[in-house]
Amino acid sequence: MALTGRAGLLAALGALLVLAAPDPPMAVLGVALLLAALVVIDLLFAGGVRGLRFHRDGERLVRLGESVTVGLVVENPGRRRVRGVVRDAWPPSAGSAPRHLRVDVPSGQRRRLVTTLTPTRRGDREAVTVTVRSLGPLGLAARQGSHVVPWSVRVLPPFLSRKHLPGKLARLRELDGRHPALVRGQGTEFDSLREYVVGDDVRSIDWRASARRSDVVVRTWRPERDRRVLIVLDTGRTSAGRVGVAPGVAPRVAPLPGQASGWPRLDWSMDAALLLAALASRAGDRVDFLAYDRTVRAWLSGASRTDLLSSLVNAMAPIEAELVEADSPGMVAAVLARAKRRCLVVLLTDVNAAAMEEGLLPVLPRLSSRHTVLVAAVADPRVAAMASGRGTAEQVYDAAAAERLRGERRRITARLRGQGVEVVDALPEDIAPALADAYLALKAAGRL
Amino acid sequence: MSTVTAPSSASTSPTTRSMWRGGRGILLVGLLVLVTALVPVLLSSPGTEGRPLDPGDSSDVGAKALAQLLGGRGVSVERVDSVSALISAAGPDSQLLIGDTDFLSEADARRIAGSGQDRLIVGAVPHLDVLAGGLLVKEHVRTRSREPRCDLRAATGAGSAHLGGVSFTAPAGGAGCYPAAGHPTLVRYTTGGRTVTVVGDGAFMTNLRLAEDGNAALAMNLAGARPRLIWLVAPEQWDPTLAGPEGRSLGDLIPSGVSWAVVQLAVAVGVVALWRGRRLGPVVAERLPVVVRAAETVEGRGRLYRARRARDRAAPALRAAAIDRLAPRLGLPPTAAPDEVVAATAARTGLDAREVRATLYGAVPADDGGLVALAGYLDTLERQVRDS
């Protein structure tokens, strides 16, 4: 049960009655009894809460930064009307609104209530409880009860870098030779012969074929196709660090001073991985996905080109960075076990000197001897800002610390390149296009 | 996307039965605690609390032993608990004992002082200036066994006794005994034809201390000076209401309805508290991912450099970064020797080679100002190489 403000008001007004009454002690008793009687009557005549039935409908998936509506159907099989408020409780980061819903369901009828969710972070959000407070006819007291009405909404990565996709696809078409500008395809695989049209590069004329026919024929080239790209996401501790500014999603609560409002490296890496996957699938390559820290967190293989992206965001959505050191030998073993044929292994991790030297560097040759390896790391803009600090001694000391870190990154990068590994080290906003460019460059060079 | 009807709901509110099942253990334990707390209280005799210096009290702080001793010596002890009873009981052959009497008002003190009886005042009672005019309280002293050091018969006959509490400055002509730091804790003097005896503390008269030292003798000598001893104690139920001239206190003047209305308002506050205190459903907890900035380690290292003034670490880091950026611009490999870098930089910028060497490979700056200047030089050098 629950009381309402009216009951409090009534009790306060009772004080006036007591003041005026000839026998105050009896008046206090009388007011208390009257109030109790009214509350009991109200509770007796309030609609039953326990018997209510609920159903949900609505969306199951939402991109981070967007809103969805989830419907809640309240069915009242009881004899009395249920009038009051309903709270459809969701975890705070589901961003549910409004907090309370007014409800008025006559006996035997049903009503649909709508809750809007605007999630503030990625992952699965489960509905918690539905609590109903059913007021009595006098509005003095209410019956209250909770129900569990299961529903979950999966919050997908926002794929912000899809704005870069048209530009990268245009470059891919350029490689392909299918560009409207009729540029000679830069691919390395012979595609077909076709008739010469004005504007074609004369160097691509196939004289032998032209001699056989009465027309001038050019060769067209296309980039290699049906290669394999394996995207490996490191979900260890280095991926938990927050960098940059969380894009799009405005924080509902202002972050505390000195507290991060940024996005974990993991999310930036996912964004880059999505752009790469979209690009590679359009380019005709097969994309597999592995998330690994000490065990396999997610494994996606053999998705068809049409539903690759949706499978990928679904696989990525529940992944969070684990606060453990990533097991690099295990990761390499997992990759080797899964990639039988030669493929491009894109490793999304952090170029962290301590973690790299002890973890990945010793075992990387096993991987790079069989596959083309591309390491992509998200750099921290805060470090760049610190490195340019000048003026006071404090800023210069910070700058020295930042330069030391950047020096270590450069050293690791140089060692990786020395092992024949491609490295992309870019700021959060640039990592996705930079990774796509690196992929296109590899493709153009025929190194896949 | 998908529109699916979810499985039906289930109520999670506790039923009466589940509440009884879940709560009966707690209820049982609560009842047990209550019973074990109540039984000793109910079994023990009431009124065990001591009443200090009460001739009818047999606890440690009471003075029943002294009263009985006095009775045995033929001194009649009359216990009174109000000033009016004290005045009416007082006769020419009586002595008044005023002990634990915090309730005395100034008017009461004047009535006692004007009654014209010998007085024995125990402890620093209120209105001492009225009850024992001319006496000055000096300071608080510890209660312990003290020697009389005076020629008062009552004291010298008893010998050492537990005294202390407060020390006094005796008025002219008074006798002071049991001194603490030179000031007596027992003073006897005569004012208005009446003997007034003041002791700083009543511990020597209590049941606990009476048998020690010369306490009993001193107490007998002081309290048994007259055949009748009128002993004033605090009343059992002391009514602190300050009655007005017509005997009506402030409380009497307020209509009874007001206090009951306040009771009713308290009830209303309780109802409002119940209203506001009932939450609509449980608090929702959520496991959130850890929030840690990636730059935290770098910032920590910067603070460490700052705290230790680690110029010998900071300067090489800044120089190495500058050289790493300069070398590609100068067309040198990253592994170029210092001499090559200095020569190439000097050639590119036209600066003096020694100056360039001092900037890129010089000594560690001697102070923070030097470090800041070095950072500036490196920036300038890089800019010159870039712009040339």
PDB file of N, CA and C in Angstrom, chain A residues 72-142:
ATOM      1  N   LEU A  72       3.820  -0.992 -23.644  1.00  0.00           N
ATOM      2  CA  LEU A  72       3.480  -1.824 -22.494  1.00  0.00           C
ATOM      3  C   LEU A  72       1.956  -1.868 -22.433  1.00  0.00           C
ATOM      4  N   VAL A  73       1.413  -3.062 -22.677  1.00  0.00           N
ATOM      5  CA  VAL A  73      -0.046  -3.200 -22.661  1.00  0.00           C
ATOM      6  C   VAL A  73      -0.460  -3.671 -21.270  1.00  0.00           C
ATOM      7  N   VAL A  74      -1.319  -2.901 -20.647  1.00  0.00           N
ATOM      8  CA  VAL A  74      -1.815  -3.235 -19.312  1.00  0.00           C
ATOM      9  C   VAL A  74      -3.218  -3.781 -19.476  1.00  0.00           C
ATOM     10  N   GLU A  75      -3.412  -4.997 -19.010  1.00  0.00           N
ATOM     11  CA  GLU A  75      -4.727  -5.616 -19.114  1.00  0.00           C
ATOM     12  C   GLU A  75      -5.280  -5.791 -17.711  1.00  0.00           C
ATOM     13  N   ASN A  76      -6.515  -5.379 -17.519  1.00  0.00           N
ATOM     14  CA  ASN A  76      -7.109  -5.407 -16.186  1.00  0.00           C
ATOM     15  C   ASN A  76      -8.235  -6.432 -16.153  1.00  0.00           C
ATOM     16  N   PRO A  77      -7.957  -7.657 -15.721  1.00  0.00           N
ATOM     17  CA  PRO A  77      -9.018  -8.662 -15.664  1.00  0.00           C
ATOM     18  C   PRO A  77      -9.862  -8.561 -14.400  1.00  0.00           C
ATOM     19  N   GLY A  78      -9.506  -7.658 -13.499  1.00  0.00           N
ATOM     20  CA  GLY A  78     -10.221  -7.550 -12.223  1.00  0.00           C
ATOM     21  C   GLY A  78     -11.588  -6.897 -12.382  1.00  0.00           C
ATOM     22  N   ARG A  79     -12.315  -6.802 -11.241  1.00  0.00           N
ATOM     23  CA  ARG A  79     -13.670  -6.252 -11.277  1.00  0.00           C
ATOM     24  C   ARG A  79     -13.672  -4.738 -11.150  1.00  0.00           C
ATOM     25  N   ARG A  80     -12.590  -4.191 -10.607  1.00  0.00           N
ATOM     26  CA  ARG A  80     -12.588  -2.743 -10.383  1.00  0.00           C
ATOM     27  C   ARG A  80     -11.654  -2.050 -11.362  1.00  0.00           C
ATOM     28  N   ARG A  81     -11.944  -0.786 -11.572  1.00  0.00           N
ATOM     29  CA  ARG A  81     -11.117   0.045 -12.436  1.00  0.00           C
ATOM     30  C   ARG A  81      -9.760   0.281 -11.767  1.00  0.00           C
ATOM     31  N   VAL A  82      -8.700   0.222 -12.516  1.00  0.00           N
ATOM     32  CA  VAL A  82      -7.364   0.523 -11.993  1.00  0.00           C
ATOM     33  C   VAL A  82      -6.962   1.905 -12.500  1.00  0.00           C
ATOM     34  N   ARG A  83      -6.782   2.799 -11.543  1.00  0.00           N
ATOM     35  CA  ARG A  83      -6.469   4.185 -11.893  1.00  0.00           C
ATOM     36  C   ARG A  83      -5.258   4.582 -11.053  1.00  0.00           C
ATOM     37  N   GLY A  84      -4.266   5.131 -11.653  1.00  0.00           N
ATOM     38  CA  GLY A  84      -3.088   5.519 -10.868  1.00  0.00           C
ATOM     39  C   GLY A  84      -1.883   5.760 -11.751  1.00  0.00           C
ATOM     40  N   VAL A  85      -0.710   5.390 -11.230  1.00  0.00           N
ATOM     41  CA  VAL A  85       0.515   5.610 -11.994  1.00  0.00           C
ATOM     42  C   VAL A  85       1.262   4.295 -12.171  1.00  0.00           C
ATOM     43  N   VAL A  86       1.984   4.217 -13.259  1.00  0.00           N
ATOM     44  CA  VAL A  86       2.812   3.047 -13.565  1.00  0.00           C
ATOM     45  C   VAL A  86       4.234   3.546 -13.762  1.00  0.00           C
ATOM     46  N   ARG A  87       5.180   2.822 -13.202  1.00  0.00           N
ATOM     47  CA  ARG A  87       6.579   3.113 -13.489  1.00  0.00           C
ATOM     48  C   ARG A  87       7.155   1.910 -14.202  1.00  0.00           C
ATOM     49  N   ASP A  88       7.592   2.148 -15.408  1.00  0.00           N
ATOM     50  CA  ASP A  88       8.252   1.090 -16.176  1.00  0.00           C
ATOM     51  C   ASP A  88       9.753   1.285 -15.984  1.00  0.00           C
ATOM     52  N   ALA A  89      10.338   0.491 -15.081  1.00  0.00           N
ATOM     53  CA  ALA A  89      11.725   0.742 -14.679  1.00  0.00           C
ATOM     54  C   ALA A  89      12.699   0.073 -15.634  1.00  0.00           C
ATOM     55  N   TRP A  90      13.673   0.851 -16.093  1.00  0.00           N
ATOM     56  CA  TRP A  90      14.769   0.369 -16.924  1.00  0.00           C
ATOM     57  C   TRP A  90      16.071   0.795 -16.263  1.00  0.00           C
ATOM     58  N   PRO A  91      17.168   0.158 -16.600  1.00  0.00           N
ATOM     59  CA  PRO A  91      18.446   0.633 -16.058  1.00  0.00           C
ATOM     60  C   PRO A  91      18.679   2.090 -16.448  1.00  0.00           C
ATOM     61  N   PRO A  92      19.396   2.836 -15.620  1.00  0.00           N
ATOM     62  CA  PRO A  92      19.582   4.268 -15.896  1.00  0.00           C
ATOM     63  C   PRO A  92      20.135   4.553 -17.288  1.00  0.00           C
ATOM     64  N   SER A  93      21.066   3.716 -17.761  1.00  0.00           N
ATOM     65  CA  SER A  93      21.677   4.046 -19.046  1.00  0.00           C
ATOM     66  C   SER A  93      20.766   3.697 -20.222  1.00  0.00           C
ATOM     67  N   ALA A  94      19.582   3.129 -19.928  1.00  0.00           N
ATOM     68  CA  ALA A  94      18.628   2.925 -21.024  1.00  0.00           C
ATOM     69  C   ALA A  94      17.923   4.231 -21.367  1.00  0.00           C
ATOM     70  N   GLY A  95      18.005   5.216 -20.467  1.00  0.00           N
ATOM     71  CA  GLY A  95      17.427   6.536 -20.738  1.00  0.00           C
ATOM     72  C   GLY A  95      15.940   6.489 -21.001  1.00  0.00           C
ATOM     73  N   SER A  96      15.187   5.832 -20.103  1.00  0.00           N
ATOM     74  CA  SER A  96      13.753   5.702 -20.337  1.00  0.00           C
ATOM     75  C   SER A  96      13.037   6.981 -19.922  1.00  0.00           C
ATOM     76  N   ALA A  97      12.015   7.315 -20.662  1.00  0.00           N
ATOM     77  CA  ALA A  97      11.199   8.498 -20.368  1.00  0.00           C
ATOM     78  C   ALA A  97       9.777   8.197 -20.834  1.00  0.00           C
ATOM     79  N   PRO A  98       8.749   8.674 -20.190  1.00  0.00           N
ATOM     80  CA  PRO A  98       8.789   9.422 -18.933  1.00  0.00           C
ATOM     81  C   PRO A  98       8.987   8.474 -17.749  1.00  0.00           C
ATOM     82  N   ARG A  99       9.281   9.081 -16.598  1.00  0.00           N
ATOM     83  CA  ARG A  99       9.502   8.264 -15.401  1.00  0.00           C
ATOM     84  C   ARG A  99       8.217   7.583 -14.954  1.00  0.00           C
ATOM     85  N   HIS A 100       7.142   8.340 -14.956  1.00  0.00           N
ATOM     86  CA  HIS A 100       5.856   7.791 -14.508  1.00  0.00           C
ATOM     87  C   HIS A 100       4.848   7.934 -15.632  1.00  0.00           C
ATOM     88  N   LEU A 101       3.993   6.941 -15.736  1.00  0.00           N
ATOM     89  CA  LEU A 101       2.943   6.983 -16.744  1.00  0.00           C
ATOM     90  C   LEU A 101       1.610   6.944 -16.021  1.00  0.00           C
ATOM     91  N   ARG A 102       0.698   7.826 -16.415  1.00  0.00           N
ATOM     92  CA  ARG A 102      -0.647   7.787 -15.837  1.00  0.00           C
ATOM     93  C   ARG A 102      -1.394   6.623 -16.508  1.00  0.00           C
ATOM     94  N   VAL A 103      -2.197   5.942 -15.729  1.00  0.00           N
ATOM     95  CA  VAL A 103      -2.903   4.802 -16.295  1.00  0.00           C
ATOM     96  C   VAL A 103      -4.321   4.793 -15.739  1.00  0.00           C
ATOM     97  N   ASP A 104      -5.263   4.432 -16.577  1.00  0.00           N
ATOM     98  CA  ASP A 104      -6.659   4.348 -16.166  1.00  0.00           C
ATOM     99  C   ASP A 104      -7.298   3.230 -16.995  1.00  0.00           C
ATOM    100  N   VAL A 105      -7.381   2.061 -16.407  1.00  0.00           N
ATOM    101  CA  VAL A 105      -7.881   0.901 -17.148  1.00  0.00           C
ATOM    102  C   VAL A 105      -9.181   0.432 -16.499  1.00  0.00           C
ATOM    103  N   PRO A 106     -10.297   0.573 -17.187  1.00  0.00           N
ATOM    104  CA  PRO A 106     -11.552   0.039 -16.639  1.00  0.00           C
ATOM    105  C   PRO A 106     -11.504  -1.485 -16.607  1.00  0.00           C
ATOM    106  N   SER A 107     -12.397  -2.048 -15.826  1.00  0.00           N
ATOM    107  CA  SER A 107     -12.423  -3.504 -15.665  1.00  0.00           C
ATOM    108  C   SER A 107     -12.588  -4.202 -17.008  1.00  0.00           C
ATOM    109  N   GLY A 108     -11.774  -5.208 -17.222  1.00  0.00           N
ATOM    110  CA  GLY A 108     -11.896  -6.022 -18.433  1.00  0.00           C
ATOM    111  C   GLY A 108     -11.312  -5.383 -19.671  1.00  0.00           C
ATOM    112  N   GLN A 109     -10.685  -4.248 -19.534  1.00  0.00           N
ATOM    113  CA  GLN A 109     -10.137  -3.592 -20.724  1.00  0.00           C
ATOM    114  C   GLN A 109      -8.624  -3.560 -20.655  1.00  0.00           C
ATOM    115  N   ARG A 110      -8.028  -3.026 -21.707  1.00  0.00           N
ATOM    116  CA  ARG A 110      -6.566  -2.915 -21.740  1.00  0.00           C
ATOM    117  C   ARG A 110      -6.180  -1.569 -22.312  1.00  0.00           C
ATOM    118  N   ARG A 111      -5.013  -1.123 -21.901  1.00  0.00           N
ATOM    119  CA  ARG A 111      -4.491   0.164 -22.385  1.00  0.00           C
ATOM    120  C   ARG A 111      -3.031  -0.041 -22.770  1.00  0.00           C
ATOM    121  N   ARG A 112      -2.577   0.731 -23.725  1.00  0.00           N
ATOM    122  CA  ARG A 112      -1.181   0.622 -24.149  1.00  0.00           C
ATOM    123  C   ARG A 112      -0.432   1.879 -23.709  1.00  0.00           C
ATOM    124  N   LEU A 113       0.644   1.666 -22.981  1.00  0.00           N
ATOM    125  CA  LEU A 113       1.493   2.768 -22.534  1.00  0.00           C
ATOM    126  C   LEU A 113       2.786   2.711 -23.339  1.00  0.00           C
ATOM    127  N   VAL A 114       3.375   3.861 -23.571  1.00  0.00           N
ATOM    128  CA  VAL A 114       4.574   3.902 -24.409  1.00  0.00           C
ATOM    129  C   VAL A 114       5.730   4.523 -23.612  1.00  0.00           C
ATOM    130  N   THR A 115       6.822   3.807 -23.585  1.00  0.00           N
ATOM    131  CA  THR A 115       8.050   4.322 -22.973  1.00  0.00           C
ATOM    132  C   THR A 115       9.071   4.539 -24.069  1.00  0.00           C
ATOM    133  N   THR A 116       9.712   5.680 -24.030  1.00  0.00           N
ATOM    134  CA  THR A 116      10.753   5.983 -25.015  1.00  0.00           C
ATOM    135  C   THR A 116      12.113   5.734 -24.390  1.00  0.00           C
ATOM    136  N   LEU A 117      12.933   4.969 -25.075  1.00  0.00           N
ATOM    137  CA  LEU A 117      14.285   4.700 -24.584  1.00  0.00           C
ATOM    138  C   LEU A 117      15.297   5.436 -25.450  1.00  0.00           C
ATOM    139  N   THR A 118      16.184   6.166 -24.795  1.00  0.00           N
ATOM    140  CA  THR A 118      17.296   6.804 -25.488  1.00  0.00           C
ATOM    141  C   THR A 118      18.571   6.350 -24.793  1.00  0.00           C
ATOM    142  N   PRO A 119      19.098   5.192 -25.179  1.00  0.00           N
ATOM    143  CA  PRO A 119      20.232   4.639 -24.437  1.00  0.00           C
ATOM    144  C   PRO A 119      21.465   5.517 -24.538  1.00  0.00           C
ATOM    145  N   THR A 120      22.263   5.468 -23.479  1.00  0.00           N
ATOM    146  CA  THR A 120      23.469   6.285 -23.466  1.00  0.00           C
ATOM    147  C   THR A 120      24.730   5.442 -23.593  1.00  0.00           C
ATOM    148  N   ARG A 121      24.571   4.121 -23.672  1.00  0.00           N
ATOM    149  CA  ARG A 121      25.760   3.316 -23.962  1.00  0.00           C
ATOM    150  C   ARG A 121      25.335   2.017 -24.633  1.00  0.00           C
ATOM    151  N   ARG A 122      26.311   1.356 -25.208  1.00  0.00           N
ATOM    152  CA  ARG A 122      26.102   0.162 -25.992  1.00  0.00           C
ATOM    153  C   ARG A 122      25.782  -1.019 -25.088  1.00  0.00           C
ATOM    154  N   GLY A 123      25.184  -2.053 -25.619  1.00  0.00           N
ATOM    155  CA  GLY A 123      24.960  -3.284 -24.851  1.00  0.00           C
ATOM    156  C   GLY A 123      23.485  -3.647 -24.790  1.00  0.00           C
ATOM    157  N   ASP A 124      23.196  -4.711 -24.030  1.00  0.00           N
ATOM    158  CA  ASP A 124      21.824  -5.169 -23.894  1.00  0.00           C
ATOM    159  C   ASP A 124      21.196  -4.504 -22.675  1.00  0.00           C
ATOM    160  N   ARG A 125      20.008  -3.976 -22.827  1.00  0.00           N
ATOM    161  CA  ARG A 125      19.287  -3.372 -21.703  1.00  0.00           C
ATOM    162  C   ARG A 125      18.042  -4.209 -21.422  1.00  0.00           C
ATOM    163  N   GLU A 126      17.968  -4.717 -20.193  1.00  0.00           N
ATOM    164  CA  GLU A 126      16.820  -5.534 -19.797  1.00  0.00           C
ATOM    165  C   GLU A 126      15.852  -4.659 -19.004  1.00  0.00           C
ATOM    166  N   ALA A 127      14.574  -4.817 -19.268  1.00  0.00           N
ATOM    167  CA  ALA A 127      13.574  -4.136 -18.452  1.00  0.00           C
ATOM    168  C   ALA A 127      13.633  -4.710 -17.043  1.00  0.00           C
ATOM    169  N   VAL A 128      13.464  -3.871 -16.037  1.00  0.00           N
ATOM    170  CA  VAL A 128      13.598  -4.348 -14.665  1.00  0.00           C
ATOM    171  C   VAL A 128      12.233  -4.747 -14.104  1.00  0.00           C
ATOM    172  N   THR A 129      11.474  -3.791 -13.665  1.00  0.00           N
ATOM    173  CA  THR A 129      10.156  -4.125 -13.129  1.00  0.00           C
ATOM    174  C   THR A 129       9.154  -3.091 -13.605  1.00  0.00           C
ATOM    175  N   VAL A 130       7.897  -3.501 -13.566  1.00  0.00           N
ATOM    176  CA  VAL A 130       6.788  -2.572 -13.791  1.00  0.00           C
ATOM    177  C   VAL A 130       6.073  -2.445 -12.452  1.00  0.00           C
ATOM    178  N   THR A 131       6.009  -1.245 -11.921  1.00  0.00           N
ATOM    179  CA  THR A 131       5.352  -1.034 -10.637  1.00  0.00           C
ATOM    180  C   THR A 131       4.089  -0.216 -10.861  1.00  0.00           C
ATOM    181  N   VAL A 132       2.996  -0.708 -10.301  1.00  0.00           N
ATOM    182  CA  VAL A 132       1.707  -0.039 -10.465  1.00  0.00           C
ATOM    183  C   VAL A 132       1.245   0.446  -9.103  1.00  0.00           C
ATOM    184  N   ARG A 133       0.785   1.678  -9.066  1.00  0.00           N
ATOM    185  CA  ARG A 133       0.172   2.216  -7.852  1.00  0.00           C
ATOM    186  C   ARG A 133      -1.260   2.558  -8.215  1.00  0.00           C
ATOM    187  N   SER A 134      -2.192   1.776  -7.644  1.00  0.00           N
ATOM    188  CA  SER A 134      -3.597   1.906  -8.004  1.00  0.00           C
ATOM    189  C   SER A 134      -4.332   2.667  -6.903  1.00  0.00           C
ATOM    190  N   LEU A 135      -4.808   3.866  -7.246  1.00  0.00           N
ATOM    191  CA  LEU A 135      -5.431   4.735  -6.250  1.00  0.00           C
ATOM    192  C   LEU A 135      -6.856   4.281  -5.943  1.00  0.00           C
ATOM    193  N   GLY A 136      -7.282   4.524  -4.716  1.00  0.00           N
ATOM    194  CA  GLY A 136      -8.654   4.264  -4.346  1.00  0.00           C
ATOM    195  C   GLY A 136      -9.554   5.382  -4.818  1.00  0.00           C
ATOM    196  N   PRO A 137     -10.871   5.216  -4.646  1.00  0.00           N
ATOM    197  CA  PRO A 137     -11.807   6.236  -5.133  1.00  0.00           C
ATOM    198  C   PRO A 137     -11.628   7.588  -4.448  1.00  0.00           C
ATOM    199  N   LEU A 138     -11.184   7.606  -3.199  1.00  0.00           N
ATOM    200  CA  LEU A 138     -11.031   8.870  -2.490  1.00  0.00           C
ATOM    201  C   LEU A 138      -9.667   9.512  -2.753  1.00  0.00           C
ATOM    202  N   GLY A 139      -8.760   8.760  -3.297  1.00  0.00           N
ATOM    203  CA  GLY A 139      -7.429   9.296  -3.561  1.00  0.00           C
ATOM    204  C   GLY A 139      -6.599   9.469  -2.310  1.00  0.00           C
ATOM    205  N   LEU A 140      -6.915   8.736  -1.245  1.00  0.00           N
ATOM    206  CA  LEU A 140      -6.152   8.853  -0.003  1.00  0.00           C
ATOM    207  C   LEU A 140      -5.058   7.803   0.083  1.00  0.00           C
ATOM    208  N   ALA A 141      -5.339   6.634  -0.434  1.00  0.00           N
ATOM    209  CA  ALA A 141      -4.378   5.535  -0.331  1.00  0.00           C
ATOM    210  C   ALA A 141      -4.392   4.754  -1.638  1.00  0.00           C
ATOM    211  N   ALA A 142      -3.365   3.963  -1.832  1.00  0.00           N
ATOM    212  CA  ALA A 142      -3.250   3.225  -3.081  1.00  0.00           C
ATOM    213  C   ALA A 142      -2.665   1.852  -2.814  1.00  0.00           C
TER     214      ALA A 142
END
